[in-house]
Coordinates of C-alpha atoms in Angstrom, one line a residue:
X1 CA 0.0 0.0 0.0
X2 CA 1.2 3.5 -0.9
X3 CA -0.1 7.0 -0.5
X4 CA -3.2 7.3 -2.5
X5 CA -6.5 9.2 -2.8
X6 CA -7.4 7.7 0.6
X7 CA -4.9 10.1 2.3
X8 CA -6.4 13.0 0.4
X9 CA -9.9 12.0 1.4
X10 CA -8.8 11.9 5.1
X11 CA -7.4 15.4 4.8
X12 CA -10.4 16.7 3.0
X13 CA -12.7 15.2 5.7
X14 CA -10.7 16.9 8.5
X15 CA -10.6 20.2 6.7
X16 CA -14.4 20.2 5.8
X17 CA -15.2 19.2 9.4
X18 CA -13.3 22.1 10.7
X19 CA -14.7 24.8 8.3
X20 CA -18.0 25.0 10.1
X21 CA -16.5 25.6 13.5
X22 CA -14.4 28.3 15.2
X23 CA -11.1 27.6 16.9
X24 CA -13.0 27.9 20.3
X25 CA -15.5 25.2 19.4
X26 CA -15.5 21.6 20.9
X27 CA -13.8 20.4 17.7
X28 CA -10.6 22.1 18.8
X29 CA -10.7 20.0 22.0
X30 CA -11.5 16.9 20.1
X31 CA -8.2 17.1 18.2
X32 CA -6.2 17.9 21.3
X33 CA -4.4 14.8 22.8
X34 CA -5.5 13.8 26.3
X35 CA -3.1 14.7 29.2
X36 CA -4.0 11.4 30.9
X37 CA -5.6 8.1 30.0
X38 CA -9.0 8.7 28.6
X39 CA -10.7 5.2 28.6
X40 CA -13.5 6.3 26.3
X41 CA -11.1 7.6 23.7
X42 CA -8.8 4.5 24.1
X43 CA -11.8 2.2 23.6
X44 CA -12.9 4.1 20.6
X45 CA -9.4 3.9 19.0
X46 CA -9.0 0.1 19.7
X47 CA -12.5 -0.7 18.5
X48 CA -12.2 1.5 15.4
X49 CA -8.9 0.0 14.4
X50 CA -10.1 -3.5 14.9
X51 CA -13.3 -2.9 12.9
X52 CA -11.5 -1.1 10.1
X53 CA -8.7 -3.7 9.8
X54 CA -11.1 -6.6 9.9
X55 CA -13.4 -5.0 7.4
X56 CA -10.4 -4.2 5.1
X57 CA -9.1 -7.8 5.2
X58 CA -12.6 -9.3 4.6
X59 CA -13.3 -7.0 1.7
X60 CA -9.8 -7.6 0.2
X61 CA -10.4 -11.4 0.4
X62 CA -13.8 -11.1 -1.3
X63 CA -12.9 -8.5 -3.9
X64 CA -9.3 -9.7 -4.8
X65 CA -8.6 -13.2 -3.8
X66 CA -12.0 -14.8 -4.3
X67 CA -11.5 -14.9 -8.1
X68 CA -8.3 -17.0 -7.8
X69 CA -7.7 -20.6 -6.8
X70 CA -6.7 -21.4 -3.3
X71 CA -3.6 -23.4 -2.3
X72 CA -1.7 -24.6 0.7
X73 CA 0.2 -21.8 2.4
X74 CA 3.5 -21.2 0.6
X75 CA 6.2 -18.6 0.2
X76 CA 7.7 -17.1 -3.0
X77 CA 10.9 -15.2 -3.6
X78 CA 10.1 -11.9 -5.3
X79 CA 13.0 -10.0 -3.9
X80 CA 14.3 -9.2 -7.4
X81 CA 11.0 -8.0 -8.8
X82 CA 10.3 -4.3 -9.7
X83 CA 13.9 -3.4 -8.7
X84 CA 12.7 -3.6 -5.0
X85 CA 10.3 -0.6 -5.4
X86 CA 7.5 -2.7 -3.9
X87 CA 9.7 -3.4 -0.9
X88 CA 10.3 0.4 -0.4
X89 CA 6.5 0.7 -0.5
X90 CA 6.1 -1.8 2.3
X91 CA 8.6 0.0 4.5
X92 CA 6.8 3.3 3.8
X93 CA 3.3 1.8 4.5
X94 CA 4.3 -0.1 7.7
X95 CA 6.1 3.0 9.1
X96 CA 3.1 5.4 8.6
X97 CA 0.4 2.9 9.6
X98 CA 2.4 2.3 12.8
X99 CA 3.0 6.1 13.3
X100 CA -0.7 6.8 12.9
X101 CA -1.6 4.0 15.2
X102 CA 0.8 5.3 17.9
X103 CA -0.5 8.9 17.5
X104 CA -4.1 7.8 17.8
X105 CA -3.2 6.1 21.1
X106 CA -1.3 9.2 22.2
X107 CA -4.5 11.2 21.5
X108 CA -6.3 8.9 23.9
X109 CA -3.7 9.5 26.6
X110 CA -2.2 6.0 26.5
X111 CA 1.2 5.5 27.9
X112 CA 4.3 5.8 25.7
X113 CA 5.1 2.1 26.3
X114 CA 1.7 1.0 25.1
X115 CA 1.8 3.4 22.1
X116 CA 4.9 1.6 20.9
X117 CA 3.7 -1.9 21.8
X118 CA 0.2 -1.7 20.4
X119 CA 0.0 1.4 18.1
X120 CA 3.3 1.2 16.3
X121 CA 2.8 -2.5 15.5
X122 CA -0.4 -1.8 13.6
X123 CA 1.3 -1.5 10.2
X124 CA 3.3 -4.7 10.7
X125 CA 0.4 -6.8 11.9
X126 CA -2.0 -5.5 9.2
X127 CA 0.4 -5.9 6.3
X128 CA 1.6 -9.3 7.5
X129 CA -2.1 -10.4 7.6
X130 CA -2.2 -9.5 3.9
X131 CA 0.8 -11.7 3.3
X132 CA -1.0 -14.6 4.9
X133 CA -3.8 -14.1 2.4
X134 CA -1.2 -14.1 -0.4
X135 CA 0.3 -17.3 1.0
X136 CA -3.0 -19.2 0.6
X137 CA -3.5 -17.9 -3.0
X138 CA -2.2 -20.1 -5.9
X139 CA -1.7 -17.0 -8.0
X140 CA 0.7 -15.4 -5.5
X141 CA 2.4 -16.5 -2.3
X142 CA 3.6 -15.0 0.9
X143 CA 6.8 -13.0 0.4
X144 CA 9.6 -13.2 3.0
X145 CA 11.0 -10.0 1.6
X146 CA 7.7 -8.2 2.1
X147 CA 7.6 -9.3 5.7
X148 CA 11.2 -8.1 6.3
X149 CA 10.2 -4.8 4.7
X150 CA 7.2 -4.5 7.0
X151 CA 9.3 -5.2 10.0
X152 CA 11.9 -2.6 8.9
X153 CA 9.2 0.1 8.6
X154 CA 7.9 -0.6 12.1
X155 CA 11.5 -0.8 13.5
X156 CA 12.3 2.6 11.9
X157 CA 9.5 4.3 13.8
X158 CA 10.0 2.5 17.1
X159 CA 13.8 2.8 17.2
X160 CA 13.7 6.5 16.7
X161 CA 11.2 6.9 19.6
X162 CA 13.3 4.8 21.8
X163 CA 16.6 6.4 20.9
X164 CA 15.7 10.1 20.3
X165 CA 12.1 10.4 21.6
X166 CA 11.2 12.0 18.2
X167 CA 11.1 11.2 14.5
X168 CA 14.2 12.6 12.8
X169 CA 14.0 10.4 9.7
X170 CA 10.7 10.1 7.9
X171 CA 9.8 8.0 4.9
X172 CA 7.9 10.0 2.3
X173 CA 6.4 9.5 -1.1
X174 CA 6.0 11.4 -4.4
X175 CA 4.6 10.4 -7.9
X176 CA 4.7 11.5 -11.5
X177 CA 2.8 9.8 -14.3
X178 CA 4.8 7.9 -16.9
X179 CA 4.4 6.6 -20.5
X180 CA 4.5 2.9 -19.4
X181 CA 1.0 2.8 -18.0
X182 CA -0.5 3.2 -21.5
X183 CA 1.4 0.1 -22.6
X184 CA 0.1 -2.1 -19.8
X185 CA -2.8 -0.4 -18.0
X186 CA -4.2 -3.6 -16.5
X187 CA -1.0 -3.9 -14.4
X188 CA 0.2 -0.3 -14.1
X189 CA -3.2 1.4 -13.9
X190 CA -5.7 2.8 -16.3
X191 CA -6.5 6.0 -14.2
X192 CA -4.4 8.4 -12.2
X193 CA -5.5 7.0 -8.9
X194 CA -4.7 3.4 -10.0
X195 CA -1.3 4.5 -11.4
X196 CA -0.3 6.1 -8.1
X197 CA -0.8 2.7 -6.5
X198 CA 0.5 0.5 -9.3
X199 CA 3.0 2.3 -11.6
X200 CA 6.3 1.8 -9.8
X201 CA 8.0 3.8 -12.6
X202 CA 6.4 7.0 -11.4
X203 CA 6.9 6.4 -7.7
X204 CA 9.7 7.8 -5.6
X205 CA 10.3 6.9 -2.0
X206 CA 12.3 9.2 0.2
X207 CA 14.0 9.2 3.6
X208 CA 13.6 12.8 4.7
X209 CA 16.1 13.8 7.4
X210 CA 15.5 16.7 9.8
X211 CA 18.7 18.7 10.1
X212 CA 18.0 20.6 13.2
X213 CA 17.3 17.4 15.1
X214 CA 20.9 16.4 14.7
X215 CA 22.2 19.9 15.5
X216 CA 20.0 21.2 18.3
X217 CA 22.2 24.2 19.1
X218 CA 22.4 25.4 15.4
X219 CA 20.4 28.1 13.7
X220 CA 19.1 25.7 11.1
X221 CA 15.3 26.1 10.7
X222 CA 13.6 23.4 12.7
X223 CA 11.4 22.5 9.7
X224 CA 14.2 22.1 7.1
X225 CA 15.0 18.6 5.9
X226 CA 17.3 16.9 3.4
X227 CA 15.7 14.1 1.5
X228 CA 17.3 11.0 -0.1
X229 CA 15.1 9.4 -2.8
X230 CA 15.0 6.1 -4.6
X231 CA 13.1 5.3 -7.8
X232 CA 13.3 3.0 -10.9
X233 CA 12.3 3.2 -14.5
X234 CA 11.7 1.0 -17.6
X235 CA 9.4 -1.5 -16.0
X236 CA 6.2 -2.9 -17.3
X237 CA 6.5 -6.2 -15.4
X238 CA 8.1 -7.4 -12.2
X239 CA 10.7 -9.4 -13.9
X240 CA 13.2 -8.1 -16.5
X241 CA 13.1 -11.2 -18.8
X242 CA 9.4 -10.6 -19.7
X243 CA 9.7 -6.9 -20.4
X244 CA 10.0 -7.6 -24.1
X245 CA 6.7 -9.5 -24.1
X246 CA 4.8 -6.2 -23.7
X247 CA 7.2 -3.6 -25.2
X248 CA 8.8 -4.1 -28.6
X249 CA 11.5 -1.6 -27.6
X250 CA 12.3 -3.6 -24.4
X251 CA 13.6 -0.5 -22.5
X252 CA 16.4 -0.9 -20.0
X253 CA 15.4 -1.1 -16.4
X254 CA 17.4 1.2 -14.2
X255 CA 17.5 2.6 -10.7
X256 CA 17.4 6.3 -9.8
X257 CA 18.7 8.1 -6.8
X258 CA 17.8 11.6 -5.7
X259 CA 19.0 14.4 -3.4
X260 CA 16.6 17.2 -2.5
X261 CA 15.4 19.5 0.2
X262 CA 12.1 19.0 2.1
X263 CA 10.0 20.3 4.9
X264 CA 9.1 18.5 8.1
X265 CA 5.5 19.8 8.5
X266 CA 5.3 18.4 12.1
X267 CA 8.1 20.8 13.1
X268 CA 6.1 23.9 12.1
X269 CA 4.9 25.7 15.3
X270 CA 1.2 26.0 15.8
X271 CA -1.1 25.9 18.8
X272 CA -3.9 24.4 16.8
X273 CA -4.4 20.6 17.5
X274 CA -6.4 20.6 14.2
X275 CA -3.5 21.9 12.2
X276 CA -1.1 19.5 13.9
X277 CA -3.3 16.7 12.8
X278 CA -3.4 18.0 9.2
X279 CA 0.4 18.5 9.2
X280 CA 0.9 14.9 10.5
X281 CA -1.2 13.4 7.6
X282 CA 0.5 15.6 5.0
X283 CA 3.9 14.7 6.3
X284 CA 3.7 11.5 4.3
X285 CA 4.3 13.4 1.1
X286 CA 7.5 14.9 -0.2
X287 CA 7.1 18.6 -1.2
X288 CA 8.1 19.6 -4.8
X289 CA 11.6 21.1 -4.7
X290 CA 14.9 21.5 -6.6
X291 CA 16.4 18.0 -7.0
X292 CA 19.6 16.3 -8.1
X293 CA 19.1 12.9 -9.8
X294 CA 21.8 10.3 -10.2
X295 CA 21.2 7.6 -12.9
X296 CA 23.5 4.6 -13.4
X297 CA 25.8 6.1 -10.7
X298 CA 27.4 8.3 -13.4
X299 CA 24.7 10.3 -15.1
X300 CA 23.7 13.4 -13.2
X301 CA 20.5 15.3 -13.9
X302 CA 19.2 18.6 -12.3
X303 CA 15.6 19.3 -11.8
X304 CA 14.5 22.8 -11.0
X305 CA 11.3 21.3 -9.4
X306 CA 10.8 17.6 -8.9
X307 CA 8.0 15.7 -7.3

C-alpha cells in the first residue's frame, strides 16, 4: 500500500469538518491529545482500528482473492521484482500505519510504552495479515522480503522513539505519471488513482532527514529537511526477462537516486491541534523542490522542481 487518494480523502474530511467551527469550538478540544488516559477515547481507538482492519481484510479477500484458486500456504521469492520498489512501498506503509496507530493512542492518553507496543505495531500486523492471504493464493504466495520490509518500517519508527524520543528520519512518497501505464494499463493502472498505486516507474520513495534534530544548538530552521530518494524506470512487469513481451523496444530497467530539500511539517509551530493533525497526515508526502538525480551512478540530472 502507498499514499493514494485515501490520504487526500482523510485530509479533505478533516478540513471540511473544521470549516463549520471556530477555533474555540468543541472540535478544537476533540483534536487535542488527552493529558492522561481517557478510557472512552482509548476504547474508541481500539474498536475502530479492529473494525477497520477486519473489514479491510474481509473486503480484500472477497474483492481480490475470491476470483483466484486457493492453495496450501506457501512462500515465494520476489525480492528481485520491480527493482525492489515494492519493498520500499512496504517500508513506507508499515512505518506510517504504525505512526498513525501510535499517534491515535497518544490522542487517547495511552502511555508511551503502550503506544509503541500496540500502536506502532499496527502496520506490521495488518500488512503481514495481507501476506497470509497471499500465502494461501495459488496465484501469488507470501513474500519473506515483504515481511522483512514490513518489520523494517515498524522498526524505523519504534527505534527513533526509543533512541531520540522523536522522529528525525521520515519515509515520504511522491509520484509522476509515466508513459508505461499506457502500454500495460491492466498492471500499471488505467487511471491516475490506479497509477499512483501500481505504476512503480512513477513512484519515488524518500528518507527525509530533519537537520535541526541532529544539531540542536544550530540556527538551522527546525522544519528544514534533506531528502534522499529512490526510484526506478523502464518496468512494465516485475521481472526483467518478460519486459520484451509487452514492449517491442524492451527498455532498459534502471535505478534512480535523488537528493533534494524537504519540509518536516510536524516541526512547524502551531497551537492548533487541528493543524497539527493535518500536518501529520500531509507529512507522508515529499514537497516539490529542486532535486539532483543520479542515474547509473554516473549520469547526473538537475531538476528545478521535482515531485
